[in-house]
Amino acid sequence: MVGGGVIQQILRRKLHSQSVATPVLSWFSSKKAHVDAGSSGVRAFALLGAGVTGLLSFSTVASADEAEHGLACPDYPWPHDGILSSYDHASIRRGHQVYQQVCASCHSMSLISYRDLVGVAYTEEEAKAMAAEIEVVDGPNDEGEMFTRPGKLSDRLPQPYANESAARFANGGAYPPDLSLITKARHNGQNYVFALLTGYRDPPAGISIREGLHYNPYFPGGAIAMPKMLNDEAVEYEDGVPATEAQMGKDVVSFLSWAAEPEMEERKLVDGFQVDIPTIAGSAPSSVLQATEMVGSQVPEAGS
Amino acid sequence: MKWNLEKTEDSNNNKNFYSSRPMADDEVVDPKKYLEESCNPKCVKPLLEYQACVKRIQGDDSGHKHCTGQYFDYWQCIDKCVAPKLFTKLK
């Protein structure tokens, strides 16, 4: 434990000053030499000191590249975060509207069908009407030809580009990712996407971004191909909620969270008061889980 | 905040439908920007550090010096202040 505390102190010193490697090393070695009488012990600690110095110089260089990881996003209090909380479905509906009007021109959501929206954000009639607005290629027909028809509930949401190459070509080489699972595909996804969308700012002094890219501190590296898309009143919400940038960000992230985890509400109902993680007791029959649902808080055990 | 009550028509052309909007030229104020500004006093220290850095690197022409660290510290402070409050201002 003493060794651990000593290393902590050294790291703290190192981070505050740039060039004290040698004195630190000798200080460290001499301190340890007093504790351990044997000469082999001193040699071992000298080697350890050398290793620590190497590690410390590495960390100095690495810390200069914090832009590489992007600014850490804060945690927002999402209404569906609680262990028994459901989605805000009005928010999902607005979020789909934002997606359709702002994002769908570049981002596909090819895992979502119109029928998935029924009962979540729209009624069946509304979803059918929305689907009918798009043209879908179907076929071949009896004559062996492909034909286009209006969309149905069973069709997937339309894709803006025919393939990835077309998407890259239209966006300066960058591929706008499919958003069906984006909040699960990024670390701390919901908070990250919200921070990213609402976090476009002027770059810090000394940083210049090349033509065609935009500065976003949350994006790893800082230079993102997507421009700021959420601007106040870019969308006019059907329910009259003022469409500020933050409101649209919240709604679209609610929609994306639902898209990535449509089963969340049912999962929370099944888990009840148990820990809300995908159950590790995959082998346990569901009747066991349901029986234990109301009996205080329990954590399913693997293999039980 | 003063509210501007105006008679509007809904989609069925019913004229007795009142809608309200905040004043200031019918412009909506983004709550996030507003909260970021109001959190500024709490984050004076990192802001001053950032400004000191900007001053330090002003004369530099090598293009290698930048203030990302101080910038990140400042925005992390602001974000931490804004995040718990923001959603109370949204629907």
Coordinates of C-alpha atoms in Angstrom, one line a residue:
Chain A
M1 CA 0.0 0.0 0.0
V2 CA 2.9 2.3 0.7
G3 CA 4.2 1.7 -2.8
G4 CA 0.8 2.5 -4.2
G5 CA 0.6 5.8 -2.3
V6 CA 4.1 6.7 -3.4
I7 CA 3.2 6.1 -7.1
Q8 CA 0.1 8.2 -6.7
Q9 CA 2.2 11.1 -5.4
I10 CA 4.6 10.8 -8.3
L11 CA 1.9 10.7 -10.9
R12 CA 0.4 13.9 -9.4
R13 CA 3.7 15.6 -9.5
K14 CA 4.4 14.4 -13.0
L15 CA 1.1 15.7 -14.3
H16 CA 1.9 19.2 -12.9
S17 CA 5.4 19.5 -14.1
Q18 CA 7.0 18.5 -17.4
S19 CA 10.6 17.4 -16.8
V20 CA 11.3 16.0 -13.4
A21 CA 11.9 12.4 -14.5
T22 CA 15.5 12.0 -13.2
P23 CA 15.1 13.5 -9.7
V24 CA 11.9 11.6 -9.2
L25 CA 13.6 8.4 -10.1
S26 CA 16.5 8.9 -7.7
W27 CA 14.1 10.0 -4.9
F28 CA 12.0 7.0 -5.5
S29 CA 14.9 4.6 -5.5
S30 CA 16.5 6.1 -2.4
K31 CA 13.3 6.0 -0.5
K32 CA 12.8 2.3 -1.3
A33 CA 16.5 1.6 -0.5
H34 CA 16.0 2.6 3.1
V35 CA 13.0 0.3 3.5
D36 CA 14.7 -2.9 2.1
A37 CA 18.1 -3.7 3.4
G38 CA 19.1 -6.4 0.8
S39 CA 21.1 -5.2 -2.3
S40 CA 19.0 -7.3 -4.6
G41 CA 16.0 -5.5 -3.3
V42 CA 17.5 -2.1 -4.1
R43 CA 18.3 -3.3 -7.7
A44 CA 14.7 -4.5 -8.1
F45 CA 13.3 -1.2 -7.0
A46 CA 15.7 0.7 -9.2
L47 CA 14.4 -1.3 -12.1
L48 CA 10.9 -0.6 -11.0
G49 CA 11.7 3.0 -10.8
A50 CA 13.0 2.9 -14.4
G51 CA 9.8 1.3 -15.4
V52 CA 7.7 3.9 -13.6
T53 CA 9.7 6.7 -15.3
G54 CA 9.0 5.1 -18.7
L55 CA 5.4 4.9 -17.9
L56 CA 5.2 8.5 -16.7
S57 CA 6.9 9.9 -19.8
F58 CA 4.4 7.9 -21.9
S59 CA 1.5 9.3 -19.9
T60 CA 2.7 12.9 -20.4
V61 CA 2.7 12.4 -24.2
A62 CA -0.7 10.6 -24.2
S63 CA -2.5 13.2 -22.1
A64 CA -1.8 15.8 -24.8
D65 CA -4.2 13.9 -27.0
E66 CA -7.4 14.1 -25.0
A67 CA -9.2 15.3 -28.1
E68 CA -8.6 11.8 -29.4
H69 CA -11.1 10.4 -27.0
G70 CA -13.4 13.3 -27.2
L71 CA -14.9 15.3 -24.3
A72 CA -16.7 13.0 -21.9
C73 CA -20.4 13.6 -22.1
P74 CA -22.4 14.3 -19.0
D75 CA -25.2 12.1 -17.8
Y76 CA -28.7 13.5 -18.5
P77 CA -31.7 12.4 -16.5
W78 CA -33.6 10.5 -19.2
P79 CA -37.3 9.9 -18.2
H80 CA -36.9 6.3 -19.2
D81 CA -33.9 5.7 -17.1
G82 CA -35.5 4.3 -14.0
I83 CA -35.7 0.7 -13.2
L84 CA -39.5 0.7 -13.8
S85 CA -39.8 3.7 -16.1
S86 CA -41.2 3.5 -19.6
Y87 CA -40.5 5.6 -22.6
D88 CA -42.1 9.0 -23.1
H89 CA -44.1 8.0 -26.1
A90 CA -45.0 11.6 -27.0
S91 CA -41.3 12.3 -27.1
I92 CA -40.7 9.2 -29.4
R93 CA -43.4 10.5 -31.7
R94 CA -41.8 14.0 -31.9
G95 CA -38.4 12.3 -32.3
H96 CA -39.5 10.4 -35.3
Q97 CA -40.7 13.6 -36.8
V98 CA -37.3 15.1 -36.3
Y99 CA -35.6 12.0 -37.7
Q100 CA -37.9 12.1 -40.8
Q101 CA -37.4 15.8 -41.5
V102 CA -33.8 16.4 -40.5
C103 CA -31.9 13.1 -40.4
A104 CA -33.5 10.8 -42.9
S105 CA -31.9 12.5 -45.9
C106 CA -28.5 11.1 -44.9
H107 CA -29.1 8.4 -42.2
S108 CA -30.8 5.1 -42.9
M109 CA -32.7 3.2 -40.2
S110 CA -33.0 0.0 -42.0
L111 CA -33.9 -2.3 -39.1
I112 CA -37.1 -0.4 -38.3
S113 CA -40.4 -1.1 -40.2
Y114 CA -43.5 1.1 -40.3
R115 CA -45.4 -1.5 -38.3
D116 CA -42.9 -1.1 -35.4
L117 CA -44.2 2.4 -35.0
V118 CA -47.8 1.3 -34.5
G119 CA -48.8 1.6 -30.9
V120 CA -45.5 3.2 -30.0
A121 CA -45.7 6.6 -31.8
Y122 CA -48.5 6.4 -34.3
T123 CA -51.9 4.7 -34.7
E124 CA -52.2 2.1 -37.4
E125 CA -54.0 4.5 -39.8
E126 CA -51.3 7.1 -39.3
A127 CA -48.5 4.6 -39.9
K128 CA -50.2 3.2 -42.9
A129 CA -50.6 6.7 -44.4
M130 CA -46.9 7.5 -43.7
A131 CA -45.9 4.2 -45.3
A132 CA -48.0 4.9 -48.4
E133 CA -46.1 8.1 -49.0
I134 CA -43.0 6.3 -50.0
E135 CA -42.3 4.3 -53.2
V136 CA -40.9 0.8 -52.8
V137 CA -39.3 -1.4 -55.4
D138 CA -41.0 -4.8 -55.4
G139 CA -41.1 -7.8 -57.7
P140 CA -40.5 -9.6 -59.9
N141 CA -44.1 -9.7 -61.1
D142 CA -45.6 -12.4 -63.4
E143 CA -43.8 -10.8 -66.3
G144 CA -40.5 -11.0 -64.6
E145 CA -40.2 -7.3 -64.1
M146 CA -39.5 -5.3 -61.0
F147 CA -42.1 -2.6 -60.3
T148 CA -42.6 0.2 -57.8
R149 CA -45.6 0.4 -55.4
P150 CA -46.6 2.6 -52.5
G151 CA -45.2 1.4 -49.1
K152 CA -47.0 -0.8 -46.7
L153 CA -46.7 -1.3 -42.9
S154 CA -44.4 -4.2 -43.4
D155 CA -41.8 -2.2 -45.3
R156 CA -38.7 -0.9 -43.7
L157 CA -38.0 2.8 -43.4
P158 CA -36.6 4.1 -46.7
Q159 CA -32.9 4.3 -47.2
P160 CA -31.4 7.6 -48.5
Y161 CA -28.6 6.0 -50.5
A162 CA -28.5 2.9 -52.6
N163 CA -25.3 1.6 -50.9
E164 CA -22.4 2.7 -48.7
S165 CA -20.3 3.9 -51.6
A166 CA -23.1 6.2 -52.7
A167 CA -23.4 7.5 -49.2
R168 CA -19.7 8.2 -48.9
F169 CA -19.6 9.9 -52.3
A170 CA -22.4 12.2 -51.3
N171 CA -20.8 13.1 -48.0
G172 CA -17.2 13.8 -48.8
G173 CA -16.0 10.3 -48.0
A174 CA -17.8 10.0 -44.7
Y175 CA -20.4 7.4 -44.1
P176 CA -23.5 8.6 -42.2
P177 CA -24.1 5.5 -40.0
D178 CA -27.3 3.6 -39.8
L179 CA -29.2 4.8 -36.7
S180 CA -31.2 1.7 -35.8
L181 CA -28.8 0.7 -33.0
I182 CA -26.7 3.8 -32.6
T183 CA -27.5 4.4 -28.9
K184 CA -26.3 0.9 -28.2
A185 CA -23.4 1.1 -30.6
R186 CA -21.7 4.0 -28.9
H187 CA -20.3 4.2 -25.4
N188 CA -22.9 5.8 -23.1
G189 CA -24.9 6.1 -26.3
Q190 CA -28.0 8.1 -25.3
N191 CA -25.9 10.8 -23.5
Y192 CA -23.3 10.8 -26.2
V193 CA -25.7 11.3 -29.1
F194 CA -27.5 14.1 -27.2
A195 CA -24.3 15.8 -26.3
L196 CA -23.0 15.4 -29.9
L197 CA -26.1 16.8 -31.5
T198 CA -26.3 19.8 -29.2
G199 CA -22.6 20.3 -28.7
Y200 CA -21.4 22.0 -31.8
R201 CA -19.1 24.9 -30.7
D202 CA -16.3 27.0 -31.9
P203 CA -13.0 25.1 -31.6
P204 CA -10.5 26.0 -28.9
A205 CA -7.6 28.4 -29.7
G206 CA -5.0 26.8 -31.7
I207 CA -7.2 24.2 -33.3
S208 CA -8.2 24.6 -36.9
I209 CA -10.5 22.3 -38.7
R210 CA -10.1 21.7 -42.4
E211 CA -12.7 22.7 -45.0
G212 CA -15.6 20.2 -45.1
L213 CA -15.3 19.1 -41.5
H214 CA -16.8 20.7 -38.4
Y215 CA -15.7 21.0 -34.8
N216 CA -17.5 19.0 -32.2
P217 CA -15.6 18.4 -28.9
Y218 CA -17.6 15.2 -28.1
F219 CA -16.6 13.5 -31.4
P220 CA -13.4 11.5 -31.0
G221 CA -10.7 13.6 -32.7
G222 CA -12.9 16.7 -32.7
A223 CA -13.5 16.9 -36.4
I224 CA -16.8 15.5 -37.6
A225 CA -18.2 15.5 -41.1
M226 CA -21.8 16.1 -40.1
P227 CA -22.7 19.8 -39.8
K228 CA -24.9 21.1 -37.0
M229 CA -28.3 19.9 -38.0
L230 CA -30.5 20.8 -35.0
N231 CA -31.3 24.5 -35.2
D232 CA -34.1 26.2 -33.3
E233 CA -37.4 25.8 -35.0
A234 CA -36.0 23.6 -37.8
V235 CA -39.1 21.5 -37.3
E236 CA -42.6 22.5 -36.4
Y237 CA -44.0 19.9 -34.0
E238 CA -47.5 18.7 -34.5
D239 CA -48.3 18.9 -30.8
G240 CA -47.2 22.6 -30.6
V241 CA -44.2 22.0 -28.4
P242 CA -41.5 24.7 -29.1
A243 CA -38.9 23.0 -31.2
T244 CA -35.7 24.3 -29.6
E245 CA -32.4 22.6 -30.3
A246 CA -32.4 20.9 -26.9
Q247 CA -36.0 19.8 -27.3
M248 CA -35.3 18.3 -30.7
G249 CA -32.2 16.6 -29.3
K250 CA -34.1 15.1 -26.4
D251 CA -36.9 13.9 -28.6
V252 CA -34.7 12.4 -31.3
V253 CA -32.6 10.6 -28.8
S254 CA -35.7 9.2 -27.1
F255 CA -36.7 7.9 -30.6
L256 CA -33.3 6.4 -31.2
S257 CA -33.3 4.8 -27.8
W258 CA -36.6 3.2 -28.5
A259 CA -35.4 2.1 -31.9
A260 CA -32.3 0.4 -30.4
E261 CA -34.2 -1.1 -27.5
P262 CA -37.9 -1.5 -28.4
E263 CA -38.2 -4.3 -25.8
M264 CA -37.1 -2.2 -22.9
E265 CA -40.5 -1.7 -21.4
E266 CA -41.4 -5.3 -21.5
R267 CA -38.0 -6.2 -20.2
K268 CA -38.5 -4.0 -17.2
L269 CA -41.9 -5.4 -16.5
V270 CA -40.5 -9.0 -16.5
D271 CA -37.5 -8.1 -14.4
G272 CA -39.7 -6.3 -11.9
F273 CA -37.7 -5.4 -8.9
Q274 CA -34.7 -7.4 -10.0
V275 CA -31.6 -5.8 -11.3
D276 CA -32.3 -4.5 -14.8
I277 CA -29.6 -6.2 -16.8
P278 CA -30.0 -8.8 -19.5
T279 CA -30.3 -11.8 -17.4
I280 CA -27.1 -13.8 -17.0
A281 CA -29.1 -16.8 -15.9
G282 CA -30.0 -17.6 -19.5
S283 CA -30.7 -21.2 -18.6
A284 CA -33.2 -20.4 -15.8
P285 CA -36.8 -21.2 -17.0
S286 CA -38.9 -18.0 -17.3
S287 CA -41.4 -19.3 -14.8
V288 CA -38.8 -19.2 -12.1
L289 CA -38.1 -15.5 -12.9
Q290 CA -41.8 -14.7 -12.8
A291 CA -42.3 -16.5 -9.5
T292 CA -39.5 -14.5 -7.9
E293 CA -40.6 -11.3 -9.5
M294 CA -42.5 -9.8 -6.5
V295 CA -40.3 -11.3 -3.7
G296 CA -38.1 -8.3 -2.8
S297 CA -35.0 -7.6 -4.8
Q298 CA -33.1 -10.5 -6.1
V299 CA -30.3 -11.0 -8.6
P300 CA -30.5 -13.9 -10.9
E301 CA -27.5 -16.2 -10.4
A302 CA -25.7 -17.8 -13.3
G303 CA -26.4 -21.5 -13.6
S304 CA -29.0 -21.6 -10.9
Chain B
M1 CA -41.6 35.9 -19.1
K2 CA -44.5 37.6 -20.8
W3 CA -46.8 35.4 -22.8
N4 CA -48.2 36.5 -26.1
L5 CA -51.7 35.2 -26.4
E6 CA -52.8 35.2 -30.0
K7 CA -55.9 33.9 -31.7
T8 CA -54.9 31.3 -34.2
E9 CA -56.6 28.7 -36.4
D10 CA -56.1 25.0 -35.9
S11 CA -56.1 22.6 -38.8
N12 CA -59.9 22.6 -39.0
N13 CA -60.0 26.4 -39.3
N14 CA -61.6 26.8 -35.9
K15 CA -60.8 30.4 -34.9
N16 CA -61.4 30.0 -31.2
F17 CA -58.1 28.2 -30.6
Y18 CA -55.7 30.3 -28.4
S19 CA -52.0 29.5 -28.6
S20 CA -49.4 31.1 -26.4
R21 CA -45.8 31.9 -27.3
P22 CA -43.1 33.5 -25.2
M23 CA -42.5 37.1 -26.3
A24 CA -39.2 38.6 -27.6
D25 CA -40.1 38.7 -31.2
D26 CA -41.8 35.3 -31.3
E27 CA -38.3 33.7 -30.9
V28 CA -37.8 30.6 -28.8
V29 CA -34.9 30.6 -26.5
D30 CA -32.9 27.4 -26.4
P31 CA -32.9 26.2 -22.8
K32 CA -29.5 24.6 -23.1
K33 CA -27.8 27.8 -24.3
Y34 CA -29.6 29.7 -21.6
L35 CA -28.5 27.3 -18.9
E36 CA -24.9 27.3 -20.2
E37 CA -24.8 31.0 -19.8
S38 CA -26.3 30.9 -16.3
C39 CA -23.7 28.3 -15.3
N40 CA -20.8 30.5 -16.4
P41 CA -20.3 32.1 -13.0
K42 CA -19.8 28.6 -11.5
C43 CA -17.0 27.8 -13.9
V44 CA -15.0 31.0 -13.8
K45 CA -11.8 29.3 -12.7
P46 CA -11.5 27.0 -15.8
L47 CA -12.6 29.8 -18.0
L48 CA -9.8 32.1 -16.7
E49 CA -7.4 29.2 -17.2
Y50 CA -8.6 28.9 -20.8
Q51 CA -8.3 32.6 -21.4
A52 CA -4.8 32.6 -19.9
C53 CA -3.9 29.8 -22.3
V54 CA -5.3 31.7 -25.3
K55 CA -3.1 34.6 -24.4
R56 CA 0.0 32.4 -23.9
I57 CA -0.3 30.9 -27.4
Q58 CA -1.3 34.0 -29.2
G59 CA 2.2 34.7 -30.6
D60 CA 2.8 31.1 -31.7
D61 CA 3.0 30.4 -35.4
S62 CA 4.2 26.8 -35.2
G63 CA 0.6 25.6 -35.2
H64 CA 1.4 22.9 -32.6
K65 CA 0.1 24.8 -29.5
H66 CA -3.5 24.6 -28.6
C67 CA -5.8 25.0 -25.6
T68 CA -7.8 21.9 -25.9
G69 CA -7.1 20.8 -22.3
Q70 CA -8.3 24.0 -20.7
Y71 CA -11.3 24.1 -23.2
F72 CA -12.3 20.6 -22.1
D73 CA -12.0 21.5 -18.4
Y74 CA -14.2 24.5 -18.9
W75 CA -16.9 22.7 -20.9
Q76 CA -16.8 19.7 -18.6
C77 CA -17.6 22.1 -15.7
I78 CA -20.4 23.7 -17.6
D79 CA -21.9 20.4 -18.7
K80 CA -21.8 19.1 -15.2
C81 CA -23.8 22.1 -14.1
V82 CA -26.3 22.1 -16.9
A83 CA -27.1 18.4 -17.2
P84 CA -29.2 17.9 -14.1
K85 CA -31.3 21.0 -14.8
L86 CA -31.8 20.9 -18.5
F87 CA -34.6 18.3 -18.8
T88 CA -36.8 20.2 -16.3
K89 CA -37.0 22.9 -18.9
L90 CA -38.0 20.6 -21.7
K91 CA -41.3 18.9 -22.4

